[in-house]
C-alpha positions as MATLAB code, in Angstrom:
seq = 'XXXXXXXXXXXXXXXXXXXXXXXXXXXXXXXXXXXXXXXXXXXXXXXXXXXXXXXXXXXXXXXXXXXXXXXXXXXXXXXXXXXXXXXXXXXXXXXXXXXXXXXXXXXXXXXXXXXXXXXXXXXXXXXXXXXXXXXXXXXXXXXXXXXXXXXXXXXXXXXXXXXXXXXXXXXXXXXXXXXXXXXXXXXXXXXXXXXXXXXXXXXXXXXXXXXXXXXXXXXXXXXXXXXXXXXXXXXXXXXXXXXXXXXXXXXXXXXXXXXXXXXXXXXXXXXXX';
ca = [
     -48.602 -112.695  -44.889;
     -48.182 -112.318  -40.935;
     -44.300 -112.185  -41.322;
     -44.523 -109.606  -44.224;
     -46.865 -107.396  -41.728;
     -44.851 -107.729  -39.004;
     -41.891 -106.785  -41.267;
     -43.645 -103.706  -42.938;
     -44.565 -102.489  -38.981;
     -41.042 -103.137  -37.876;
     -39.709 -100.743  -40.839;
     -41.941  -98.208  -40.383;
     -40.964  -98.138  -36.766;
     -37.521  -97.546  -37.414;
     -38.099  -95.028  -40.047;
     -39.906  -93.297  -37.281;
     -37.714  -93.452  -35.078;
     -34.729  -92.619  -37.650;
     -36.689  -89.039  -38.076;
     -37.034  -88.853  -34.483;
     -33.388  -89.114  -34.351;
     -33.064  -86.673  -36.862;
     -35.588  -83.996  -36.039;
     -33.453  -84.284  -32.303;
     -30.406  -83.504  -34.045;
     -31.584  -80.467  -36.054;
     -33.468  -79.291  -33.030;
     -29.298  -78.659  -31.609;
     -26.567  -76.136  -32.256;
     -23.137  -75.958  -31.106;
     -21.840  -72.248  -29.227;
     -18.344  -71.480  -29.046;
     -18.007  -69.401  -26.210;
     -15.457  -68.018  -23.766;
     -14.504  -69.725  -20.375;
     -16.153  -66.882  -18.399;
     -19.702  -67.365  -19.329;
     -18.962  -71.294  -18.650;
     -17.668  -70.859  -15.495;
     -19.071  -68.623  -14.564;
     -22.612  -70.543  -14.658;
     -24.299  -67.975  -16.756;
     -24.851  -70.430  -19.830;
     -26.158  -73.393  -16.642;
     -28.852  -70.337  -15.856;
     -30.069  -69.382  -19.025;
     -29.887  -72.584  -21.182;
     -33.132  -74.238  -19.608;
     -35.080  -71.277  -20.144;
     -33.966  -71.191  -24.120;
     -34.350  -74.874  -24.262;
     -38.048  -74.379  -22.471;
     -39.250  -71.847  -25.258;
     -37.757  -73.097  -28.127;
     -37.063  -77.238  -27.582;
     -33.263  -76.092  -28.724;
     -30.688  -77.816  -27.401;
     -27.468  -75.660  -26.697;
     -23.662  -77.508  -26.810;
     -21.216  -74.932  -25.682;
     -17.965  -75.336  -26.075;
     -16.075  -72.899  -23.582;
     -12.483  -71.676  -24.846;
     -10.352  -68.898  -24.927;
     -12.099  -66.329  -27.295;
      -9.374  -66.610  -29.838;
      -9.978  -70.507  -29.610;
     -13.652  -69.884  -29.787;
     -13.045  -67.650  -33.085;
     -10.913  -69.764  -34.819;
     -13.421  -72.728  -34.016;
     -16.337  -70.491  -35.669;
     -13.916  -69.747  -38.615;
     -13.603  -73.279  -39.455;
     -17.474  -73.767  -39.102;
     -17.353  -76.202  -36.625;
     -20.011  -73.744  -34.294;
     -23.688  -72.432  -35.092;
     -22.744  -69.499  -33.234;
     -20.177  -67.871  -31.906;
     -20.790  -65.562  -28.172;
     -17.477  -63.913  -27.263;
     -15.628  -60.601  -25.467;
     -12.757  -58.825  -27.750;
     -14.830  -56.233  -29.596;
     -11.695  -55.689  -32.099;
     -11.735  -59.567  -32.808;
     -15.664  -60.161  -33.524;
     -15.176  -56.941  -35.837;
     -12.995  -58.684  -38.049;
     -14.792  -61.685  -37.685;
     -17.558  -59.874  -39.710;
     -15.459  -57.972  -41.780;
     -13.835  -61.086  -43.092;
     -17.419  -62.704  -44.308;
     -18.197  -65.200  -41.123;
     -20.968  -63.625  -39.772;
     -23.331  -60.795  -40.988;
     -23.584  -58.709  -38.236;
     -22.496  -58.758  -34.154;
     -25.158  -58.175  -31.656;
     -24.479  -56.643  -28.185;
     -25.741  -58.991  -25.608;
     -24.140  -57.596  -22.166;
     -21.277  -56.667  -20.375;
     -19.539  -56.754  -17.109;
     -16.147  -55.501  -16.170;
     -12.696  -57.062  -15.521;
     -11.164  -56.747  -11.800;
      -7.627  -56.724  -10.773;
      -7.446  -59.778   -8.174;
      -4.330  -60.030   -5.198;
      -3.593  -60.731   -2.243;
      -5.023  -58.820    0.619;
      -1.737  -57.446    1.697;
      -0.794  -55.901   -1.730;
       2.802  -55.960   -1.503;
       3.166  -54.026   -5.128;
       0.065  -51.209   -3.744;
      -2.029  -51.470   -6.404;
      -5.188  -50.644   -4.890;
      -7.445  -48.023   -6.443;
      -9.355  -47.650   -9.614;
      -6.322  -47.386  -11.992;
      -5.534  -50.427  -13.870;
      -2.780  -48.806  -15.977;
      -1.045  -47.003  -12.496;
      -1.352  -50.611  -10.946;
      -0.011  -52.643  -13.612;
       2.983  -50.396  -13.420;
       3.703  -50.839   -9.500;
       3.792  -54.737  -10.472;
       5.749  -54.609  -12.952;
       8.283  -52.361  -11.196;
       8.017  -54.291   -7.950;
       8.891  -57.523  -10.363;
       5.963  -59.205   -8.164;
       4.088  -62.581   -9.140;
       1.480  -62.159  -12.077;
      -0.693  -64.906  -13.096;
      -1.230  -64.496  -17.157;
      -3.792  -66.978  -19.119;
      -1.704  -66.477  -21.916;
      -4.513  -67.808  -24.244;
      -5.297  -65.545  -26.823;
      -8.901  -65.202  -24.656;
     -10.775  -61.861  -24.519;
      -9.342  -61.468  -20.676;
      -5.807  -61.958  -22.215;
      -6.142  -59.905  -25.278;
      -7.403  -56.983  -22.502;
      -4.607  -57.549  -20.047;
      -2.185  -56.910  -22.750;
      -4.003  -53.977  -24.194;
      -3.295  -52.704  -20.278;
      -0.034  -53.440  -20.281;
       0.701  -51.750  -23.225;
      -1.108  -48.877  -21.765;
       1.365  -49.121  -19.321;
       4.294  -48.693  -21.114;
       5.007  -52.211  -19.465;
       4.245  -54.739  -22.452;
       7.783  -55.482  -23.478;
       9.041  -55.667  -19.172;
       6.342  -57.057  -17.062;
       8.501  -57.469  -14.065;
      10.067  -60.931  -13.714;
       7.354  -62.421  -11.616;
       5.148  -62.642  -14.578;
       4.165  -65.893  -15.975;
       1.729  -67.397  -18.501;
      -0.357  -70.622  -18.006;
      -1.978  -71.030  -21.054;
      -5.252  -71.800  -18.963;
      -8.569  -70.368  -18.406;
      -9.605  -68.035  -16.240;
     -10.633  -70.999  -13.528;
      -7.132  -72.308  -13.828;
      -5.564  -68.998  -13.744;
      -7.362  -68.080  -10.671;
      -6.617  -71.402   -8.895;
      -3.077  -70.919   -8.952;
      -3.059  -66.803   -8.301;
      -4.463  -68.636   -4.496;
      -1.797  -70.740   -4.307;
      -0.229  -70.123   -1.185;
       3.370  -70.500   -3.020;
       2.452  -68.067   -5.531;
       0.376  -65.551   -3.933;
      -0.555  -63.758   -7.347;
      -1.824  -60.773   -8.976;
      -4.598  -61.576  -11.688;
      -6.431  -60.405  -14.381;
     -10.331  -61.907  -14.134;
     -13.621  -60.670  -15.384;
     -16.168  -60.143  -12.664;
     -18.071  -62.877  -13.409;
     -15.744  -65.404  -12.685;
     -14.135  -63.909   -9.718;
     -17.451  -63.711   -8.195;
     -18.598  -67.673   -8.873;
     -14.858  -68.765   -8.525;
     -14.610  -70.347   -4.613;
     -11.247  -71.356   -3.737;
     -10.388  -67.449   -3.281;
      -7.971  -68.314   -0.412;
      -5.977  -64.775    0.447;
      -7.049  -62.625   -2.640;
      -9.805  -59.803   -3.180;
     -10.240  -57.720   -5.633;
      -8.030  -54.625   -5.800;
      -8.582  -52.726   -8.834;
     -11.787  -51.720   -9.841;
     -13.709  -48.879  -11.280;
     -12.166  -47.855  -14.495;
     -13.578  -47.164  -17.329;
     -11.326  -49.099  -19.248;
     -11.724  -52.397  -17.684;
     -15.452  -52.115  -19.241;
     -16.201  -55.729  -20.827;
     -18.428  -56.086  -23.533;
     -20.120  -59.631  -25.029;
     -20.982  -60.004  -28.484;
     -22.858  -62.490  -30.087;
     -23.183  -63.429  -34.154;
     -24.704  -66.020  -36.270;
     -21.770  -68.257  -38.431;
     -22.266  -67.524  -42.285;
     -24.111  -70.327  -44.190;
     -22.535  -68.782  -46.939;
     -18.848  -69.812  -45.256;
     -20.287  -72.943  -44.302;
     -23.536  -74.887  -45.698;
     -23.677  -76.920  -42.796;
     -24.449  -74.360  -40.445;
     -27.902  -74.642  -38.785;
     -29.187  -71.363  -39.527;
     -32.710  -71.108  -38.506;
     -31.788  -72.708  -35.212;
     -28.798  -70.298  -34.626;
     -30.875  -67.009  -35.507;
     -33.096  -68.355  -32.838;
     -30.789  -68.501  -30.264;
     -29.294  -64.877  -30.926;
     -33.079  -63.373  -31.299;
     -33.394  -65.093  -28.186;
     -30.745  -64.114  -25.971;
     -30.959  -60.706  -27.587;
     -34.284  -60.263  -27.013;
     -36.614  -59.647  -23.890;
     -36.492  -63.059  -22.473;
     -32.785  -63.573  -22.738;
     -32.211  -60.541  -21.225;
     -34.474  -60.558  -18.405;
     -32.894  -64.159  -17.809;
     -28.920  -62.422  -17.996;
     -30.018  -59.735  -15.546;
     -31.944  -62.554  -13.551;
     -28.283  -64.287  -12.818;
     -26.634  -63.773   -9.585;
     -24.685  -64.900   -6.356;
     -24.996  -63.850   -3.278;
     -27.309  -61.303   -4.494;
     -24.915  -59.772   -7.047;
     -25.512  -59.509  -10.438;
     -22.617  -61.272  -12.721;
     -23.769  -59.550  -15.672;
     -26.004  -56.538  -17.250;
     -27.590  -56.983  -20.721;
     -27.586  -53.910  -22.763;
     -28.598  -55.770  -26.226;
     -29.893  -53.200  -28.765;
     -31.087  -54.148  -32.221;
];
C-alpha cells in the first residue's frame, strides 16, 4: 500500500511538472527580426520590460529582413518585426498576416572615412552615391536581401548607378555588424550603408563618421505583424497579439523612446492604431 502511494505521489509530481513544462513553453514566442534591432541592443532593452508585464518569453531570431520574411512565410516565427515597407505589404497581401502595425523609425546614414576621398558629404544620398560610384571608390554592400540592402539599392537606382556602382563595390552577404567591421578595416577604408541605430551602438568605428545625413529619403520605418494562424495552426496567437499590443502600445513605446547611448536616442516610436 506504501509503494502504491509513493507511486501515485511520484506520478502526480511529474504530471505537474510535465504542465509546468508546458505552460513554460506556451508562455514563449519566436520574433524574426532584422540584425539592426539585435545589434543594435534595442530588443536587450525592451525584452525585460515585456517579459516583466506579461511572463512572455521573447526568442528573436535576428536576420536580414528578407531572411526574417521568408522565415515568417514558412511559419517557423510568432511574429515577424521588420524595415522594407514594400516587403511587409506583400507579406499581408499574400494572406500571412492580417494587418502591419507601425512601431518606429529611425533613419539610415551614409558611413566613410573622415577624409572622404569620393566628397560625399552633405544631405544627398542620391548626389553621394554618384561621386562613389564615379570615383570607383571602396563600398561595403550587405548584399542580403535585408531592409538596409533593399534601401541601398533603391538609392542606387535613384542614382542612375544600379547597373555601374564603380568597381570598388563589393557585397558580403553579412549583417550590418559585419558590414561595418570591415568598412573600418584599415585595408579597405569603406563607404557604408547603416541604419542609425547600429552605427551608433557599433564600437570598432576606427576612421569612419557619418557623412550623409538628413534626407528625407533615408527615412526608416519598422513594422510589426502577427503570423496568420490561418497559414499556420501552430502559431501562438494569443501570445503573439500580446507582444504587438504591447510594443505598439504605451508601454512599448515609452520603453523604444526610453533606449539610448550616450544620450542619443536610437529610435522614435510613432505606432498608431
Amino acid at each position: 500500500m506504501i509503494a502504491f502511494q509513493r507511486l501515485a505521489i511520484a506520478t502526480a509530481i511529474g504530471a505537474a511538472s510535465l504542465l509546468a513544462s508546458a505552460s513554460a513553453l506556451a508562455q514563449s514566442i519566436v520574433v524574426a527580426s532584422t540584425t539592426s534591432t539585435e545589434q543594435s541592443g534595442l530588443f536587450g532593452h525592451i525584452l525585460p520590460e515585456f517579459k516583466k508585464a506579461t511572463g512572455i518569453d521573447v526568442k528573436v531570431v535576428a536576420l536580414g529582413t528578407g531572411q526574417a520574411i521568408d522565415m515568417a512565410r514558412r511559419g517557423d516565427a510568432d511574429v515577424l518585426f521588420v524595415h522594407d515597407k514594400v516587403a511587409e505589404e506583400k507579406f499581408v497581401a499574400d494572406g500571412f498576416a492580417a494587418r502591419r502595425f507601425e512601431v518606429m523609425y529611425n533613419d539610415f546614414v551614409l558611413i566613410g572615412p573622415k577624409a572622404d576621398p569620393a566628397q560625399t558629404k552633405g544631405n544627398d544620398i542620391v548626389a553621394a552615391l554618384k561621386k562613389v560610384a564615379a570615383a570607383n571608390a571602396p563600398f561595403v554592400s550587405r548584399g542580403d536581401k535585408s531592409g538596409t540592402h533593399a534601401a541601398e539599392l533603391r538609392f542606387w537606382k535613384m542614382a542612375e548607378s544600379d547597373a555601374n556602382k564603380g568597381s570598388g563595390y563589393k557585397e558580403c552577404g553579412c549583417g550590418m555588424g559585419p558590414a561595418l567591421n570591415i568598412a573600418a578595416s584599415a585595408a579597405t577604408g569603406a563607404y557604408v550603408l547603416s541604419d542609425r541605430g547600429t552605427w551608433l551602438s557599433f564600437k570598432n568605428r576606427a576612421d569612419l563618421t557619418v557623412l550623409v545625413e538628413g534626407d528625407k529619403r533615408l527615412f526608416n520605418q519598422y513594422g510589426v505583424m502577427l503570423v496568420s494562424a490561418a497559414k499556420h495552426p501552430q502559431v501562438k496567437t494569443a501570445e503573439g497579439q500580446k507582444f504587438v499590443d504591447w510594443v505598439t502600445g504605451p508601454a512599448g513605446q515609452a520603453a523604444i523612446a526610453g533606449y539610448k547611448i550616450g544620450g542619443e536616442q536610437l529610435f522614435f516610436p510613432n505606432a498608431t492604431k
